[in-house]
C-alpha cells in the first residue's frame, strides 16, 4: 500500500463514491426546495410575472409598490409592534419561567411538561380554540366579564382596536421554547460559579441579576431570534381568526404573500418573500450584536 | 417574609402557566360532550352526560376519517423517507472525510435562516409543474424537504457519538459501506432517529400553511386545513366543532405524552420549534 502523502487514506478515497451517494438525496432536496426557490424569489422579485407568461424585468417597481401599499405598511407596523412585544413581554415571561423552574419548586417538572402542550398541537387548532374563547356568545372570556357587567358585548377578533390584541393573546404567554432553551443554559452553569458568588455574600437577587442572567445571554438571544422570526412567519393565528381584519388591522406579510399568489401576482409575492427573508437576517444580526452572542461565555 | 413572597410568586406563576396551557384544551374537550344549548347557556358547567354521538357523526356522516387518513399518510411517508435521507447525509458528514464536506454542512445549516413561508411561490409553481397540485403526495414531497437543517444537526451528533472502532471491527470482518451503515450505525442511532422523527412528524402533522396552499378539493384536505372548513359547515353546531377540534388536537398530545423527554431535550438543544 502506498503510504499517503496526501491527507486522505486509500480507504477514505474509496469511500468518496459512497459518501456522495449518501448525500445525494439530501443535496437534491436542498437544491429543489431551498437553493432554487431562494434564487427564484430573489430574481423574480424584480419582475412582473403571472406564472404563465415570461417574467418581465421591472426593476424595483414591486418594492416601490410595496412601500406605497397601505396594507403592507400596516403589516410592517404590526410586525414592529409584535416584535417589540415578543422581545420584551414574551421572552421576558419565558425567561422568568426558566428561573422559576430552575429553583426547582415542587411540581416544576410537571409544569415544564404541561407548558409544552400548546406547542405540540397545531397552530391552526390553537387559533380556533382562541377564536372560541374570545367568542361573544359562548366564549369563556365574555361570559366571565358578564358576571360582573351583564351588558358587556365585544367581538374581540372583529372589532378595532381589540383585534390586534386578541391575536397577540394567542401567543404572548406561550414562551416554552424560550423557557427550555434558557433553562438548559442555567442548568449548565458550573456549580463552582454559584458557590463562589454565594461565599462572596451575593444575595439571591444579585446572583440572578449579575451572574446567572449574563451567563445565559446566548440562550436569551436565541429565544429573541426564535420569537421574532415566528412573528414574521405568523400565519394561522391570523388567517383562522381575523383573516387580517377588521380593515387591515391585523395584516401580516405572509397573508399578503398568499393573497398575491392567489391573484397571480408572483413577482409581487416574491418581493414580499424577500422582505421576510431580509427582515429575518436583520433580526439575526441585530440580536447577535446586542447579546454579543459570538463571544464565548466562560 | 421576603422568602415567603418569592415562593408565593413562584407558585403563582407555575399555576398560571399550567392553567393557560391546558385549560383551553380541557374546555374544548369538555364542551364537545355538552349540547349546543348548554354550551351557549353557560360555558363553565360540566357536561351532564357523556355522549360520543358528535364524534360518531364526524366519522360516519362527514369526511373526517378521510382527513385523518390523509394527514397520517402524508406525515408518516414524508417523515420516514426524510429520516432515511437525512440520516444517510448526516452519517457521512459526521463520520467521513471527503472534499466539500464543510461546505455542504454549512449550506444545510444556512437553510435554518430562510423562513419557509417566503419560498411559497416557487414551491407552489414547482408542485404545479410536476402535476401534484391538489394531491396529498405533492404535500408529502414538500414535507419531505422540511426539517433538513434540524434533522441533520441532531443526527450528525448522534452518529459522531457512535464509536468508530465498531465500524473498523465490522469492516475487518468484511462488511461493506452499506452494511456498516444499515446494520451497525443505524440501529445504534435509535435515540437520535426517534428525536428527529418525532419533531418532524409533529411539525408535519400540524402544518397548515403549505397544506392550505397546495390543496383545494375536499378529498385532499389534511386535518388542520379541514378545521378551517368545519367552521363553515357546522357554523352554529358548536358541539360538533368542539368534537372536531378535540380529534385534531389529541393525536399530537398523545404522541407528545409518549415521547415527552425526547421532544423537550431536542427543543432545548436546538431551539427549534417542536
Coordinates of C-alpha atoms in Angstrom, one line a residue:
Chain A
X1 CA 0.0 0.0 0.0
X2 CA 1.3 3.5 -0.8
X3 CA 1.5 5.3 2.5
X4 CA -0.4 8.6 1.9
X5 CA 1.5 11.8 1.4
X6 CA -1.9 13.4 1.0
X7 CA -4.2 13.8 4.0
X8 CA -6.7 11.1 2.8
X9 CA -6.1 7.4 3.1
X10 CA -6.8 4.9 0.4
X11 CA -9.8 3.6 2.3
X12 CA -11.2 7.1 2.6
X13 CA -10.8 7.8 -1.1
X14 CA -12.5 4.5 -1.9
X15 CA -15.4 5.7 0.2
X16 CA -15.8 9.1 -1.6
X17 CA -18.2 7.5 -4.0
X18 CA -20.4 6.2 -1.2
X19 CA -20.2 9.5 0.7
X20 CA -21.5 11.5 -2.3
X21 CA -24.1 8.8 -3.0
X22 CA -25.4 9.0 0.6
X23 CA -25.5 12.8 0.4
X24 CA -27.4 12.8 -2.9
X25 CA -31.0 12.7 -1.6
X26 CA -30.3 15.5 0.9
X27 CA -28.5 17.5 -1.7
X28 CA -31.3 17.1 -4.2
X29 CA -33.8 18.3 -1.5
X30 CA -31.5 21.2 -0.8
X31 CA -31.3 22.1 -4.5
X32 CA -35.0 21.7 -5.3
X33 CA -36.6 23.1 -2.1
X34 CA -34.1 25.6 -0.8
X35 CA -31.5 26.8 -3.3
X36 CA -33.6 27.1 -6.4
X37 CA -36.7 28.6 -4.7
X38 CA -34.5 31.2 -3.0
X39 CA -32.8 32.1 -6.3
X40 CA -36.2 32.3 -7.9
X41 CA -37.6 34.5 -5.2
X42 CA -34.6 36.9 -5.5
X43 CA -34.7 37.1 -9.3
X44 CA -38.4 37.3 -9.9
X45 CA -39.0 39.9 -7.1
X46 CA -37.7 42.4 -9.7
X47 CA -40.1 41.2 -12.4
X48 CA -43.8 41.4 -13.3
X49 CA -44.9 37.7 -13.5
X50 CA -48.2 35.9 -13.6
X51 CA -46.8 32.4 -13.8
X52 CA -47.8 31.7 -17.4
X53 CA -46.0 34.3 -19.4
X54 CA -42.3 35.0 -19.1
X55 CA -41.3 37.3 -16.2
X56 CA -40.7 40.9 -17.4
X57 CA -38.0 42.8 -15.6
X58 CA -39.4 45.9 -14.0
X59 CA -36.6 46.9 -11.6
X60 CA -37.6 48.0 -8.2
X61 CA -41.2 48.6 -9.1
X62 CA -42.6 45.7 -6.9
X63 CA -40.7 47.1 -3.9
X64 CA -41.8 50.7 -4.6
X65 CA -45.4 49.4 -4.9
X66 CA -45.0 47.5 -1.7
X67 CA -43.8 50.5 0.3
X68 CA -46.7 52.6 -1.2
X69 CA -49.3 50.0 -0.3
X70 CA -51.3 50.8 2.8
X71 CA -51.8 47.1 3.6
X72 CA -48.0 46.5 3.6
X73 CA -47.2 49.5 5.7
X74 CA -49.8 48.4 8.3
X75 CA -48.3 44.9 8.2
X76 CA -44.8 46.4 8.9
X77 CA -46.2 48.5 11.7
X78 CA -47.9 45.4 13.2
X79 CA -44.8 43.4 12.8
X80 CA -42.8 46.0 14.6
X81 CA -45.3 46.1 17.4
X82 CA -45.5 42.3 17.6
X83 CA -41.7 42.1 17.6
X84 CA -41.3 44.5 20.4
X85 CA -43.9 42.6 22.4
X86 CA -42.2 39.3 21.5
X87 CA -38.8 40.5 22.5
X88 CA -39.9 42.1 25.8
X89 CA -43.1 40.5 27.3
X90 CA -43.0 37.2 25.6
X91 CA -39.3 36.5 26.0
X92 CA -39.4 38.1 29.5
X93 CA -42.1 35.7 30.6
X94 CA -40.2 32.8 29.1
X95 CA -37.0 33.8 31.0
X96 CA -38.9 34.4 34.2
X97 CA -40.4 30.9 34.0
X98 CA -37.0 29.4 33.3
X99 CA -35.7 31.0 36.6
X100 CA -38.8 29.7 38.4
X101 CA -38.2 26.2 37.2
X102 CA -34.5 26.5 37.8
X103 CA -35.3 26.9 41.5
X104 CA -37.0 23.5 41.3
X105 CA -40.0 24.2 43.4
X106 CA -42.4 21.3 43.9
X107 CA -44.1 20.4 40.6
X108 CA -41.5 22.1 38.4
X109 CA -41.2 19.0 36.1
X110 CA -44.9 18.8 35.7
X111 CA -45.1 22.5 34.8
X112 CA -42.4 22.1 32.3
X113 CA -44.2 19.2 30.6
X114 CA -47.5 20.9 30.6
X115 CA -46.1 24.3 29.3
X116 CA -45.1 22.5 26.1
X117 CA -48.6 21.2 25.3
X118 CA -49.8 24.3 23.3
X119 CA -46.7 24.0 21.2
X120 CA -47.2 20.4 20.2
X121 CA -50.7 20.9 18.8
X122 CA -51.3 22.6 15.5
X123 CA -51.2 26.4 15.4
X124 CA -54.4 26.1 13.4
X125 CA -56.3 24.3 16.2
X126 CA -54.9 26.7 18.7
X127 CA -56.1 29.7 16.7
X128 CA -59.6 28.1 16.5
X129 CA -59.6 27.5 20.3
X130 CA -58.8 31.1 20.9
X131 CA -61.5 32.1 18.5
X132 CA -64.0 30.3 20.7
X133 CA -62.5 31.6 23.9
X134 CA -63.0 35.1 22.6
X135 CA -66.4 34.4 21.1
X136 CA -69.0 36.8 22.3
X137 CA -71.8 34.3 22.7
X138 CA -70.2 31.3 24.3
X139 CA -66.6 32.3 24.9
X140 CA -65.2 32.0 28.3
X141 CA -63.8 35.5 28.5
X142 CA -67.0 37.4 27.8
X143 CA -69.1 35.1 29.9
X144 CA -66.7 35.8 32.8
X145 CA -66.9 39.5 32.2
X146 CA -70.7 39.4 32.0
X147 CA -70.8 38.0 35.6
X148 CA -69.7 41.5 36.7
X149 CA -71.1 43.6 33.9
X150 CA -74.1 41.9 32.4
X151 CA -74.4 44.1 29.3
X152 CA -70.9 43.5 28.1
X153 CA -70.5 42.6 24.4
X154 CA -67.3 42.8 22.4
X155 CA -66.3 40.8 19.3
X156 CA -62.6 40.7 20.2
X157 CA -61.4 39.4 16.9
X158 CA -63.7 41.6 14.7
X159 CA -63.6 45.0 16.3
X160 CA -60.9 47.6 16.1
X161 CA -58.7 48.1 18.2
X162 CA -59.2 44.8 20.1
X163 CA -58.4 42.5 17.2
X164 CA -54.7 43.3 17.3
X165 CA -54.6 42.4 21.0
X166 CA -56.7 39.3 20.6
X167 CA -54.3 38.0 18.0
X168 CA -51.4 38.9 20.4
X169 CA -53.1 36.9 23.2
X170 CA -52.9 33.7 21.1
X171 CA -49.1 33.6 21.6
X172 CA -47.9 36.1 24.1
X173 CA -47.6 33.8 27.1
X174 CA -46.7 30.6 25.2
X175 CA -43.0 31.0 25.5
X176 CA -42.0 27.5 26.3
X177 CA -39.2 27.4 23.7
X178 CA -37.5 30.4 25.4
X179 CA -38.0 28.7 28.8
X180 CA -36.5 25.4 27.7
X181 CA -33.5 27.0 25.9
X182 CA -32.7 29.3 28.9
X183 CA -33.3 26.5 31.5
X184 CA -30.9 24.3 29.5
X185 CA -28.2 27.0 29.9
X186 CA -29.0 27.7 33.5
X187 CA -28.6 24.0 34.4
X188 CA -25.2 24.1 32.6
X189 CA -23.8 26.9 34.9
X190 CA -21.0 25.3 36.8
X191 CA -21.7 24.6 40.5
X192 CA -18.5 26.4 41.5
X193 CA -19.6 29.7 39.9
X194 CA -22.8 29.8 42.0
X195 CA -20.9 28.6 45.1
X196 CA -18.2 31.3 44.7
X197 CA -20.8 34.0 44.4
X198 CA -22.5 32.8 47.5
X199 CA -19.3 32.7 49.5
X200 CA -18.7 36.3 48.4
X201 CA -22.0 37.2 50.0
X202 CA -24.2 37.7 46.9
X203 CA -27.9 37.8 47.7
X204 CA -30.1 35.5 45.5
X205 CA -31.3 38.6 43.6
X206 CA -27.7 39.7 42.9
X207 CA -26.8 36.2 41.9
X208 CA -29.6 36.2 39.4
X209 CA -29.1 39.7 38.1
X210 CA -25.3 39.8 37.8
X211 CA -24.3 36.2 37.3
X212 CA -27.0 33.9 36.0
X213 CA -28.7 36.4 33.6
X214 CA -25.4 37.4 31.8
X215 CA -24.4 33.7 31.7
X216 CA -27.4 32.7 29.8
X217 CA -27.5 35.7 27.4
X218 CA -26.8 33.3 24.4
X219 CA -30.0 31.4 25.2
X220 CA -32.0 34.6 25.7
X221 CA -30.6 35.8 22.4
X222 CA -31.7 32.6 20.7
X223 CA -35.1 33.0 22.3
X224 CA -35.5 36.5 21.0
X225 CA -34.5 35.4 17.5
X226 CA -36.9 32.5 17.5
X227 CA -39.8 34.5 18.8
X228 CA -39.3 37.4 16.4
X229 CA -38.9 35.1 13.4
X230 CA -42.1 33.3 14.3
X231 CA -43.8 36.7 14.3
X232 CA -42.5 37.4 10.8
X233 CA -43.9 34.0 9.7
X234 CA -47.2 34.2 11.8
X235 CA -50.0 33.0 9.5
X236 CA -52.5 30.5 11.0
X237 CA -53.2 32.6 14.1
X238 CA -54.3 35.4 11.8
X239 CA -55.8 33.6 8.8
X240 CA -58.1 31.5 11.0
X241 CA -59.2 34.2 13.4
X242 CA -59.4 37.7 11.8
X243 CA -58.1 36.9 8.3
X244 CA -56.2 40.2 8.6
X245 CA -59.3 42.3 9.5
X246 CA -61.1 44.3 10.6
X247 CA -59.9 46.5 7.7
X248 CA -56.2 45.7 7.6
X249 CA -55.8 45.9 11.4
X250 CA -54.1 42.5 11.8
X251 CA -52.4 42.0 8.4
X252 CA -49.0 40.4 8.3
X253 CA -46.6 39.8 5.4
X254 CA -47.3 36.1 4.9
X255 CA -51.0 36.9 4.3
X256 CA -50.1 39.5 1.7
X257 CA -47.8 36.9 0.1
X258 CA -50.6 34.2 -0.1
X259 CA -53.1 36.7 -1.4
X260 CA -50.7 37.8 -4.1
X261 CA -50.2 34.2 -5.1
X262 CA -53.9 33.8 -5.5
X263 CA -54.1 37.0 -7.5
X264 CA -51.3 35.6 -9.8
X265 CA -49.0 38.4 -8.9
X266 CA -46.0 36.2 -8.5
X267 CA -43.4 38.9 -8.8
X268 CA -45.1 40.9 -6.1
X269 CA -45.5 37.8 -3.9
X270 CA -41.8 37.2 -4.1
X271 CA -40.9 40.8 -3.2
X272 CA -42.8 40.0 0.0
X273 CA -40.9 36.8 0.4
X274 CA -37.6 38.8 0.0
X275 CA -38.8 41.3 2.7
X276 CA -39.4 38.4 5.1
X277 CA -36.0 36.9 4.3
X278 CA -34.2 40.2 4.7
X279 CA -36.0 41.1 7.9
X280 CA -35.1 37.7 9.3
X281 CA -31.4 38.4 8.6
X282 CA -31.5 41.8 10.1
X283 CA -33.1 40.5 13.3
X284 CA -30.4 37.8 13.4
X285 CA -27.6 40.2 13.0
X286 CA -29.1 42.8 15.4
X287 CA -29.7 40.3 18.2
X288 CA -26.3 38.7 17.7
X289 CA -24.6 42.1 18.2
X290 CA -26.9 43.2 21.1
X291 CA -26.3 40.0 23.0
X292 CA -22.7 39.6 22.0
X293 CA -23.6 36.0 21.1
X294 CA -20.3 35.3 19.3
X295 CA -18.2 36.0 22.4
X296 CA -17.6 32.9 24.4
X297 CA -19.1 32.9 27.9
X298 CA -16.8 31.1 30.2
Chain B
X1 CA -41.0 37.2 54.9
X2 CA -39.3 38.1 51.7
X3 CA -38.6 34.5 51.0
X4 CA -42.3 33.7 51.5
X5 CA -43.3 36.3 48.9
X6 CA -40.8 34.8 46.4
X7 CA -42.2 31.3 47.0
X8 CA -45.7 32.5 46.6
X9 CA -44.9 34.3 43.4
X10 CA -43.2 31.2 42.0
X11 CA -46.2 29.1 42.7
X12 CA -48.5 31.7 41.3
X13 CA -46.5 31.8 38.0
X14 CA -46.5 28.0 37.8
X15 CA -50.2 27.7 38.4
X16 CA -50.8 30.5 35.8
X17 CA -48.7 28.7 33.3
X18 CA -50.4 25.4 33.8
X19 CA -53.8 27.0 33.5
X20 CA -53.2 28.9 30.3
X21 CA -51.6 25.8 28.8
X22 CA -54.2 23.1 29.5
X23 CA -57.4 24.9 30.4
X24 CA -58.3 25.9 26.8
X25 CA -57.8 22.3 25.7
X26 CA -59.8 20.9 28.6
X27 CA -62.6 23.4 27.9
X28 CA -62.7 22.2 24.3
X29 CA -62.8 18.5 25.2
X30 CA -65.4 19.2 27.9
X31 CA -67.6 21.3 25.6
X32 CA -67.6 18.5 23.0
X33 CA -69.8 16.5 25.4
X34 CA -72.3 19.2 26.0
X35 CA -75.3 20.1 23.9
X36 CA -75.4 23.3 21.9
X37 CA -77.8 24.9 24.4
X38 CA -75.6 24.0 27.3
X39 CA -72.5 25.5 25.5
X40 CA -74.3 28.7 24.8
X41 CA -76.0 28.8 28.2
X42 CA -73.0 28.6 30.5
X43 CA -69.5 27.8 29.2
X44 CA -68.3 26.7 32.6
X45 CA -70.6 23.9 33.6
X46 CA -69.5 20.3 33.3
X47 CA -71.3 18.1 30.8
X48 CA -74.4 16.4 32.2
X49 CA -73.8 13.2 30.3
X50 CA -71.1 11.7 28.2
X51 CA -72.2 11.1 24.6
X52 CA -69.9 10.2 21.8
X53 CA -72.6 10.9 19.2
X54 CA -70.9 14.0 17.7
X55 CA -67.7 12.0 17.3
X56 CA -69.6 9.2 15.6
X57 CA -71.3 11.7 13.4
X58 CA -67.9 13.2 12.3
X59 CA -66.7 9.8 11.2
X60 CA -69.9 8.5 9.6
X61 CA -71.6 11.5 8.0
X62 CA -68.6 13.7 7.5
X63 CA -65.3 13.0 5.8
X64 CA -63.4 13.1 9.0
X65 CA -61.8 9.7 8.5
X66 CA -60.6 10.7 5.1
X67 CA -58.8 13.8 6.5
X68 CA -57.3 11.8 9.3
X69 CA -56.0 9.2 6.8
X70 CA -54.7 11.9 4.5
X71 CA -52.8 13.6 7.4
X72 CA -51.5 10.3 8.6
X73 CA -50.3 9.1 5.1
X74 CA -48.7 12.4 4.3
X75 CA -46.9 12.7 7.6
X76 CA -45.7 9.1 8.0
X77 CA -44.4 8.8 4.4
X78 CA -42.6 12.1 4.4
X79 CA -41.2 11.6 7.9
X80 CA -39.9 8.1 7.3
X81 CA -38.4 9.0 3.9
X82 CA -36.8 12.2 5.0
X83 CA -35.5 10.5 8.2
X84 CA -33.7 7.9 6.0
X85 CA -32.4 10.6 3.6
X86 CA -31.2 12.9 6.3
X87 CA -29.7 10.0 8.3
X88 CA -27.7 9.0 5.3
X89 CA -26.4 12.5 4.8
X90 CA -25.7 13.2 8.5
X91 CA -23.9 9.8 8.7
X92 CA -21.3 10.6 6.1
X93 CA -21.0 14.2 7.3
X94 CA -20.5 13.0 10.8
X95 CA -18.1 10.1 10.2
X96 CA -16.2 10.5 7.0
X97 CA -13.8 13.0 5.5
X98 CA -14.3 14.0 1.9
X99 CA -13.8 17.1 -0.2
X100 CA -16.7 19.7 0.1
X101 CA -17.9 18.3 3.4
X102 CA -17.8 21.5 5.4
X103 CA -19.3 23.5 2.5
X104 CA -22.3 21.1 2.3
X105 CA -22.8 21.1 6.0
X106 CA -22.7 24.9 6.1
X107 CA -25.2 25.1 3.2
X108 CA -27.6 22.8 5.1
X109 CA -27.3 24.8 8.2
X110 CA -27.9 28.1 6.4
X111 CA -31.4 26.8 5.4
X112 CA -32.4 27.5 9.0
X113 CA -32.3 31.2 8.2
X114 CA -34.8 31.0 5.4
X115 CA -38.4 31.4 6.6
X116 CA -40.3 28.6 4.9
X117 CA -43.2 30.9 4.0
X118 CA -41.0 33.1 1.9
X119 CA -40.5 30.3 -0.6
X120 CA -44.2 29.8 -1.1
X121 CA -44.5 30.9 -4.7
X122 CA -41.6 28.9 -6.2
X123 CA -42.7 25.8 -4.3
X124 CA -46.3 26.3 -5.4
X125 CA -45.1 26.6 -9.0
X126 CA -42.8 23.5 -8.6
X127 CA -45.7 21.4 -7.4
X128 CA -47.9 22.7 -10.2
X129 CA -45.2 21.8 -12.7
X130 CA -44.8 18.2 -11.6
X131 CA -48.6 17.9 -11.6
X132 CA -49.0 17.2 -7.9
X133 CA -51.2 20.3 -7.1
X134 CA -54.2 19.3 -5.1
X135 CA -52.7 15.9 -4.4
X136 CA -51.7 14.7 -1.0
X137 CA -48.4 13.3 -2.4
X138 CA -47.5 16.8 -3.6
X139 CA -47.8 17.9 0.0
X140 CA -45.7 14.9 1.1
X141 CA -43.0 15.9 -1.3
X142 CA -42.9 19.4 0.3
X143 CA -42.9 18.0 3.8
X144 CA -40.0 15.7 2.8
X145 CA -37.9 18.8 2.5
X146 CA -38.8 20.4 5.8
X147 CA -36.6 19.9 8.8
X148 CA -33.4 19.4 6.8
X149 CA -31.1 21.5 8.9
X150 CA -32.6 20.4 12.2
X151 CA -32.5 16.7 11.5
X152 CA -29.0 16.8 10.0
X153 CA -27.9 18.6 13.1
X154 CA -29.4 16.1 15.6
X155 CA -28.4 13.0 13.6
X156 CA -24.9 14.2 12.9
X157 CA -24.1 14.4 16.6
X158 CA -25.8 11.1 17.2
X159 CA -23.6 9.3 14.6
X160 CA -20.5 11.1 15.8
X161 CA -21.2 9.6 19.3
X162 CA -21.1 6.1 17.9
X163 CA -17.5 4.9 18.3
X164 CA -15.6 4.4 15.0
X165 CA -14.0 1.3 16.4
X166 CA -17.3 -0.5 15.8
X167 CA -17.1 0.4 12.2
X168 CA -13.5 -0.7 11.9
X169 CA -14.3 -4.0 13.5
X170 CA -17.2 -4.6 11.1
X171 CA -15.0 -3.6 8.2
X172 CA -12.3 -6.1 9.2
X173 CA -14.9 -8.8 9.2
X174 CA -15.6 -7.8 5.6
X175 CA -18.7 -5.7 5.9
X176 CA -19.1 -3.1 3.1
X177 CA -20.1 0.5 3.4
X178 CA -23.8 -0.2 3.2
X179 CA -23.7 -2.9 5.9
X180 CA -21.7 -0.7 8.2
X181 CA -24.4 1.9 7.9
X182 CA -27.5 -0.2 8.0
X183 CA -26.5 -2.9 10.4
X184 CA -24.1 -1.2 12.8
X185 CA -24.8 2.6 12.8
X186 CA -28.5 2.9 12.1
X187 CA -29.6 0.6 14.9
X188 CA -27.3 2.4 17.4
X189 CA -28.7 5.8 16.4
X190 CA -32.2 4.9 17.6
X191 CA -32.3 7.8 20.1
X192 CA -31.4 10.5 17.6
X193 CA -33.6 9.0 14.9
X194 CA -36.6 9.0 17.3
X195 CA -36.0 12.6 18.3
X196 CA -35.6 13.9 14.8
X197 CA -38.5 11.7 13.6
X198 CA -40.9 12.8 16.3
X199 CA -40.1 16.5 15.8
X200 CA -40.6 16.2 12.0
X201 CA -43.8 14.2 12.4
X202 CA -45.3 16.7 14.8
X203 CA -44.3 19.6 12.5
X204 CA -45.9 17.9 9.5
X205 CA -49.0 16.8 11.4
X206 CA -49.6 20.4 12.5
X207 CA -48.6 22.1 9.2
X208 CA -51.2 24.4 7.8
X209 CA -49.6 27.0 5.5
X210 CA -48.5 24.7 2.7
X211 CA -51.4 22.3 3.3
X212 CA -53.9 25.0 2.5
X213 CA -51.8 26.5 -0.3
X214 CA -51.3 23.2 -2.2
X215 CA -54.7 21.5 -1.9
X216 CA -58.1 22.7 -3.0
X217 CA -60.6 19.9 -3.1
X218 CA -62.3 18.4 -0.1
X219 CA -60.9 14.9 -0.6
X220 CA -57.3 16.1 -0.3
X221 CA -57.5 18.1 2.9
X222 CA -55.4 17.3 5.9
X223 CA -56.8 17.8 9.4
X224 CA -55.6 21.3 10.1
X225 CA -57.0 22.5 6.8
X226 CA -60.2 20.7 7.3
X227 CA -60.6 22.6 10.6
X228 CA -60.9 25.8 8.6
X229 CA -63.9 24.4 6.7
X230 CA -65.6 22.9 9.8
X231 CA -66.5 26.4 10.9
X232 CA -68.4 26.9 7.7
X233 CA -70.2 23.6 7.6
X234 CA -71.2 23.5 11.2
X235 CA -71.4 27.2 11.7
X236 CA -73.6 27.1 14.8
X237 CA -73.3 23.4 15.8
X238 CA -70.7 24.1 18.5
X239 CA -70.8 20.5 19.9
X240 CA -69.5 19.1 16.6
X241 CA -67.0 21.9 16.2
X242 CA -65.5 21.1 19.6
X243 CA -65.5 17.4 18.9
X244 CA -63.6 18.0 15.6
X245 CA -61.1 20.3 17.4
X246 CA -60.6 17.5 20.1
X247 CA -59.9 15.0 17.4
X248 CA -57.4 17.2 15.7
X249 CA -55.6 18.1 18.9
X250 CA -55.4 14.7 20.6
X251 CA -53.0 12.7 18.4
X252 CA -50.3 15.4 18.9
X253 CA -50.8 15.4 22.6
X254 CA -50.7 11.6 22.8
X255 CA -47.5 11.5 20.8
X256 CA -46.0 14.1 23.0
X257 CA -47.1 12.3 26.1
X258 CA -45.3 9.2 24.9
X259 CA -42.1 10.9 23.8
X260 CA -42.1 13.9 26.1
X261 CA -38.4 13.5 27.2
X262 CA -37.1 13.5 23.6
X263 CA -39.2 16.4 22.5
X264 CA -38.1 18.6 25.4
X265 CA -34.5 17.7 25.2
X266 CA -34.2 18.4 21.5
X267 CA -36.1 21.6 21.7
X268 CA -33.7 22.7 24.5
X269 CA -30.7 21.7 22.4
X270 CA -31.7 23.1 19.1
X271 CA -34.0 25.9 19.9
X272 CA -36.2 24.9 17.1
X273 CA -39.9 24.9 17.4
X274 CA -41.2 21.4 18.3

